[in-house]
Amino acid sequence: MKIAIDGPAASGKTSLGRALARHFGCRFVETGKMYRAVALAFQRGLALDGIEIDVSEDGRLLLNGEDVSDLLHTPGLDRGSSEVATIPAVRERLVSLQRAIADRADVVMEGRDIGTVVLPDADVKIFLSASPEVRARRRVEQRGGGGYAETLREIIRRDERDSTREIAPLNPASDATIIVTDQKTLTEVISEAIHLVKERLEGRWDHG
Ligand code: C5P
């Protein structure tokens, strides 16, 4: 089974993806971490052909064998990752890594282009959306408060870069179910998504 979750920054993809993966017994893959790891490698002065990226089954990110998972969520890499994500050679490398992982296992994979580019044949495609203000508020709460104005500015800047880049811009796939989460709790979003996946799977079995 392949479940694709896409959506803008801080739309709740990771919380939803983790819950769905646990519920359906799939591997959970956060593709944003891979772009963040490339940005980190560039910060360290490495070139793309000097970078080896691997993801362990429990989601740890290895950059040339080093576990860099705990270094990836900084404001510099929020920005840096969305910059390297505009480079075609970077996307090519990471998309083929993502497809190789999905070939080997049932996955819930989250990112920006999973339903459109990486797994166009995914069994279920979910696109999460929420206003920038709601997303900024949630992100600030996650971090324990403070810095709302700057967080909002950064989210809007990242939305702009992710939606206007030439390759694989952030867009819902034509067959994605869009869940608008502004007025919903995480629990509500998770149960809506579980319901959707079950419906799809039952439909598939009904049709043989
Ligand atoms: O999801 P996360 O915030 O960790 O992603 C970091 C950046 O990586 C995004 O802003 C986006 O530019 C890029 N990205 C992407 N395609 C994906 C996943 C992430 O372009 N599938």
CSV table of C-alpha atoms and ligand atoms in Angstrom, one decimal:
chain,number,residue,atom,x,y,z
A,1,MET,CA,0.0,0.0,0.0
A,2,LYS,CA,1.2,3.5,-0.8
A,3,ILE,CA,-0.2,6.6,0.9
A,4,ALA,CA,0.9,10.0,-0.3
A,5,ILE,CA,0.6,13.1,1.9
A,6,ASP,CA,1.4,16.5,0.5
A,7,GLY,CA,0.9,20.0,1.6
A,8,PRO,CA,2.6,23.3,2.5
A,9,ALA,CA,5.0,23.8,5.4
A,10,ALA,CA,3.5,23.2,8.9
A,11,SER,CA,0.2,21.8,7.6
A,12,GLY,CA,0.4,18.8,9.8
A,13,LYS,CA,1.8,16.2,7.3
A,14,THR,CA,4.2,14.7,9.8
A,15,SER,CA,1.7,14.2,12.6
A,16,LEU,CA,-0.9,12.7,10.2
A,17,GLY,CA,1.7,10.6,8.4
A,18,ARG,CA,3.1,9.1,11.6
A,19,ALA,CA,-0.4,8.3,12.8
A,20,LEU,CA,-1.4,6.6,9.5
A,21,ALA,CA,1.8,4.6,9.3
A,22,ARG,CA,1.2,3.3,12.8
A,23,HIS,CA,-2.4,2.5,12.2
A,24,PHE,CA,-1.8,0.7,8.9
A,25,GLY,CA,1.5,-0.8,9.7
A,26,CYS,CA,3.5,1.0,7.0
A,27,ARG,CA,6.9,2.6,6.9
A,28,PHE,CA,6.8,6.4,7.4
A,29,VAL,CA,9.0,8.4,5.1
A,30,GLU,CA,9.5,12.2,5.6
A,31,THR,CA,11.0,13.4,2.3
A,32,GLY,CA,11.6,16.9,3.5
A,33,LYS,CA,14.4,15.5,5.7
A,34,MET,CA,16.3,14.5,2.6
A,35,TYR,CA,16.1,18.0,1.1
A,36,ARG,CA,17.2,19.3,4.5
A,37,ALA,CA,20.2,16.9,4.6
A,38,VAL,CA,21.3,18.1,1.1
A,39,ALA,CA,21.1,21.7,2.3
A,40,LEU,CA,23.2,20.7,5.3
A,41,ALA,CA,25.7,19.0,3.1
A,42,PHE,CA,26.0,22.1,0.9
A,43,GLN,CA,26.5,24.2,4.0
A,44,ARG,CA,29.4,21.9,4.9
A,45,GLY,CA,30.9,22.6,1.4
A,46,LEU,CA,30.1,19.2,-0.1
A,47,ALA,CA,29.0,18.8,-3.7
A,48,LEU,CA,26.1,16.7,-4.8
A,49,ASP,CA,28.2,13.9,-6.2
A,50,GLY,CA,30.0,13.7,-2.8
A,51,ILE,CA,26.8,13.1,-0.9
A,52,GLU,CA,25.3,9.8,0.1
A,53,ILE,CA,21.9,9.9,1.7
A,54,ASP,CA,20.2,7.0,3.4
A,55,VAL,CA,17.1,6.7,5.6
A,56,SER,CA,16.9,4.0,8.2
A,57,GLU,CA,13.7,2.1,8.7
A,58,ASP,CA,12.9,4.1,11.8
A,59,GLY,CA,13.3,7.3,9.9
A,60,ARG,CA,16.8,8.4,10.9
A,61,LEU,CA,18.6,10.4,8.2
A,62,LEU,CA,22.2,9.4,7.4
A,63,LEU,CA,24.4,11.8,5.5
A,64,ASN,CA,27.6,10.0,4.3
A,65,GLY,CA,27.0,7.5,7.2
A,66,GLU,CA,26.5,10.2,9.9
A,67,ASP,CA,23.2,10.4,11.7
A,68,VAL,CA,22.2,14.0,11.2
A,69,SER,CA,18.5,13.7,12.1
A,70,ASP,CA,18.8,16.0,15.1
A,71,LEU,CA,20.5,18.8,13.1
A,72,LEU,CA,17.9,19.2,10.4
A,73,HIS,CA,15.3,21.5,11.9
A,74,THR,CA,16.9,24.9,12.1
A,75,PRO,CA,15.6,28.2,10.5
A,76,GLY,CA,18.7,28.1,8.2
A,77,LEU,CA,17.8,24.7,6.9
A,78,ASP,CA,14.0,25.6,6.6
A,79,ARG,CA,15.2,28.2,4.0
A,80,GLY,CA,18.2,26.2,2.6
A,81,SER,CA,16.1,23.1,1.9
A,82,SER,CA,13.5,25.0,-0.1
A,83,GLU,CA,16.4,26.6,-2.0
A,84,VAL,CA,18.1,23.3,-2.9
A,85,ALA,CA,14.7,21.8,-3.8
A,86,THR,CA,14.6,24.1,-6.9
A,87,ILE,CA,17.8,22.3,-8.3
A,88,PRO,CA,16.8,19.7,-10.9
A,89,ALA,CA,19.7,17.4,-10.2
A,90,VAL,CA,18.9,17.3,-6.5
A,91,ARG,CA,15.3,16.5,-7.1
A,92,GLU,CA,16.2,13.7,-9.5
A,93,ARG,CA,18.5,12.1,-7.0
A,94,LEU,CA,16.0,12.3,-4.1
A,95,VAL,CA,13.0,11.2,-6.2
A,96,SER,CA,14.8,8.0,-7.3
A,97,LEU,CA,15.8,7.3,-3.7
A,98,GLN,CA,12.2,7.8,-2.5
A,99,ARG,CA,10.8,5.5,-5.3
A,100,ALA,CA,13.3,2.9,-4.3
A,101,ILE,CA,12.1,2.9,-0.7
A,102,ALA,CA,8.5,2.7,-1.8
A,103,ASP,CA,9.3,-0.2,-4.1
A,104,ARG,CA,10.5,-2.2,-1.1
A,105,ALA,CA,7.8,-1.5,1.4
A,106,ASP,CA,4.3,-0.3,2.2
A,107,VAL,CA,4.8,3.3,2.9
A,108,VAL,CA,3.1,6.5,4.0
A,109,MET,CA,5.3,9.1,2.4
A,110,GLU,CA,5.0,12.9,2.9
A,111,GLY,CA,6.3,15.9,1.1
A,112,ARG,CA,5.4,18.3,-1.6
A,113,ASP,CA,5.4,16.2,-4.8
A,114,ILE,CA,4.6,12.7,-3.6
A,115,GLY,CA,1.1,12.4,-5.2
A,116,THR,CA,2.1,14.3,-8.4
A,117,VAL,CA,5.7,13.1,-9.1
A,118,VAL,CA,7.1,10.5,-6.8
A,119,LEU,CA,4.2,8.1,-6.4
A,120,PRO,CA,1.6,9.0,-9.1
A,121,ASP,CA,0.0,5.6,-8.6
A,122,ALA,CA,-0.4,5.9,-4.8
A,123,ASP,CA,-3.5,4.1,-3.5
A,124,VAL,CA,-4.5,7.2,-1.5
A,125,LYS,CA,-3.4,10.8,-2.0
A,126,ILE,CA,-4.1,13.4,0.7
A,127,PHE,CA,-3.4,17.1,0.4
A,128,LEU,CA,-3.4,19.0,3.6
A,129,SER,CA,-4.1,22.7,3.5
A,130,ALA,CA,-4.5,25.5,6.1
A,131,SER,CA,-4.1,29.2,6.1
A,132,PRO,CA,-0.5,30.5,6.7
A,133,GLU,CA,-1.7,32.2,10.0
A,134,VAL,CA,-3.1,28.9,11.4
A,135,ARG,CA,0.1,27.0,10.3
A,136,ALA,CA,2.3,29.7,11.9
A,137,ARG,CA,0.3,29.5,15.1
A,138,ARG,CA,0.6,25.7,15.3
A,139,ARG,CA,4.4,25.8,14.6
A,140,VAL,CA,4.9,28.4,17.3
A,141,GLU,CA,2.9,26.3,19.8
A,142,GLN,CA,5.0,23.2,18.8
A,143,ARG,CA,8.2,25.2,19.6
A,144,GLY,CA,6.8,26.4,22.9
A,145,GLY,CA,5.8,29.9,21.9
A,146,GLY,CA,7.3,33.1,20.7
A,147,GLY,CA,8.3,34.5,17.3
A,148,TYR,CA,4.9,34.4,15.6
A,149,ALA,CA,5.5,37.3,13.2
A,150,GLU,CA,8.8,35.9,12.0
A,151,THR,CA,7.4,32.3,11.7
A,152,LEU,CA,4.5,33.6,9.6
A,153,ARG,CA,6.8,35.6,7.3
A,154,GLU,CA,9.1,32.5,6.9
A,155,ILE,CA,6.1,30.2,6.1
A,156,ILE,CA,4.8,32.7,3.5
A,157,ARG,CA,8.2,32.9,1.9
A,158,ARG,CA,8.6,29.1,1.8
A,159,ASP,CA,5.0,28.7,0.4
A,160,GLU,CA,6.0,31.1,-2.3
A,161,ARG,CA,9.2,29.3,-3.2
A,162,ASP,CA,7.6,25.8,-3.1
A,163,SER,CA,4.6,26.8,-5.2
A,164,THR,CA,6.4,28.8,-7.9
A,165,ARG,CA,9.4,26.7,-8.7
A,166,GLU,CA,9.6,25.3,-12.2
A,167,ILE,CA,9.9,21.6,-11.3
A,168,ALA,CA,7.5,19.8,-9.1
A,169,PRO,CA,5.8,22.8,-7.6
A,170,LEU,CA,3.6,22.3,-4.7
A,171,ASN,CA,0.2,21.4,-6.1
A,172,PRO,CA,-2.5,18.9,-5.2
A,173,ALA,CA,-2.7,15.9,-7.6
A,174,SER,CA,-5.9,15.9,-9.6
A,175,ASP,CA,-7.0,12.7,-7.8
A,176,ALA,CA,-6.0,13.9,-4.3
A,177,THR,CA,-8.4,14.4,-1.5
A,178,ILE,CA,-7.9,17.9,0.0
A,179,ILE,CA,-8.4,18.2,3.7
A,180,VAL,CA,-8.7,21.8,4.9
A,181,THR,CA,-7.6,21.7,8.6
A,182,ASP,CA,-8.1,25.3,9.8
A,183,GLN,CA,-11.1,24.4,11.8
A,184,LYS,CA,-10.1,20.8,12.7
A,185,THR,CA,-8.2,19.2,15.5
A,186,LEU,CA,-5.4,16.7,14.7
A,187,THR,CA,-7.6,13.9,16.0
A,188,GLU,CA,-10.4,14.8,13.6
A,189,VAL,CA,-8.0,15.0,10.6
A,190,ILE,CA,-6.5,11.6,11.5
A,191,SER,CA,-9.9,9.9,11.8
A,192,GLU,CA,-11.0,11.5,8.5
A,193,ALA,CA,-7.9,10.2,6.8
A,194,ILE,CA,-8.2,6.7,8.3
A,195,HIS,CA,-11.7,6.5,7.1
A,196,LEU,CA,-10.6,7.6,3.6
A,197,VAL,CA,-7.9,5.0,3.4
A,198,LYS,CA,-10.3,2.2,4.5
A,199,GLU,CA,-12.8,3.3,2.0
A,200,ARG,CA,-10.2,3.2,-0.8
A,201,LEU,CA,-9.0,-0.2,0.3
A,202,GLU,CA,-12.5,-1.7,0.5
A,203,GLY,CA,-13.3,-0.2,-2.9
A,204,ARG,CA,-10.3,-1.8,-4.4
A,205,TRP,CA,-11.1,-5.2,-2.9
A,206,ASP,CA,-14.7,-4.9,-4.1
A,207,HIS,CA,-13.5,-4.4,-7.6
A,208,GLY,CA,-11.2,-7.4,-7.4
B,1,C5P,O1,8.7,19.1,4.8
B,1,C5P,P1,9.9,20.0,5.2
B,1,C5P,O2,9.5,21.3,5.8
B,1,C5P,O3,10.9,19.3,6.0
B,1,C5P,O4,10.6,20.2,3.8
B,1,C5P,C1,11.6,21.1,3.6
B,1,C5P,C2,11.7,21.7,2.2
B,1,C5P,O5,12.0,20.7,1.3
B,1,C5P,C3,10.3,22.2,1.7
B,1,C5P,O6,10.1,23.6,2.0
B,1,C5P,C4,10.4,22.0,0.2
B,1,C5P,O7,11.0,23.1,-0.4
B,1,C5P,C5,11.3,20.8,0.1
B,1,C5P,N1,10.6,19.6,-0.3
B,1,C5P,C6,10.3,19.4,-1.6
B,1,C5P,N2,9.7,18.2,-2.0
B,1,C5P,C7,9.4,17.3,-1.0
B,1,C5P,C8,9.7,17.5,0.3
B,1,C5P,C9,10.3,18.7,0.7
B,1,C5P,O8,10.6,20.2,-2.4
B,1,C5P,N3,8.9,16.1,-1.5
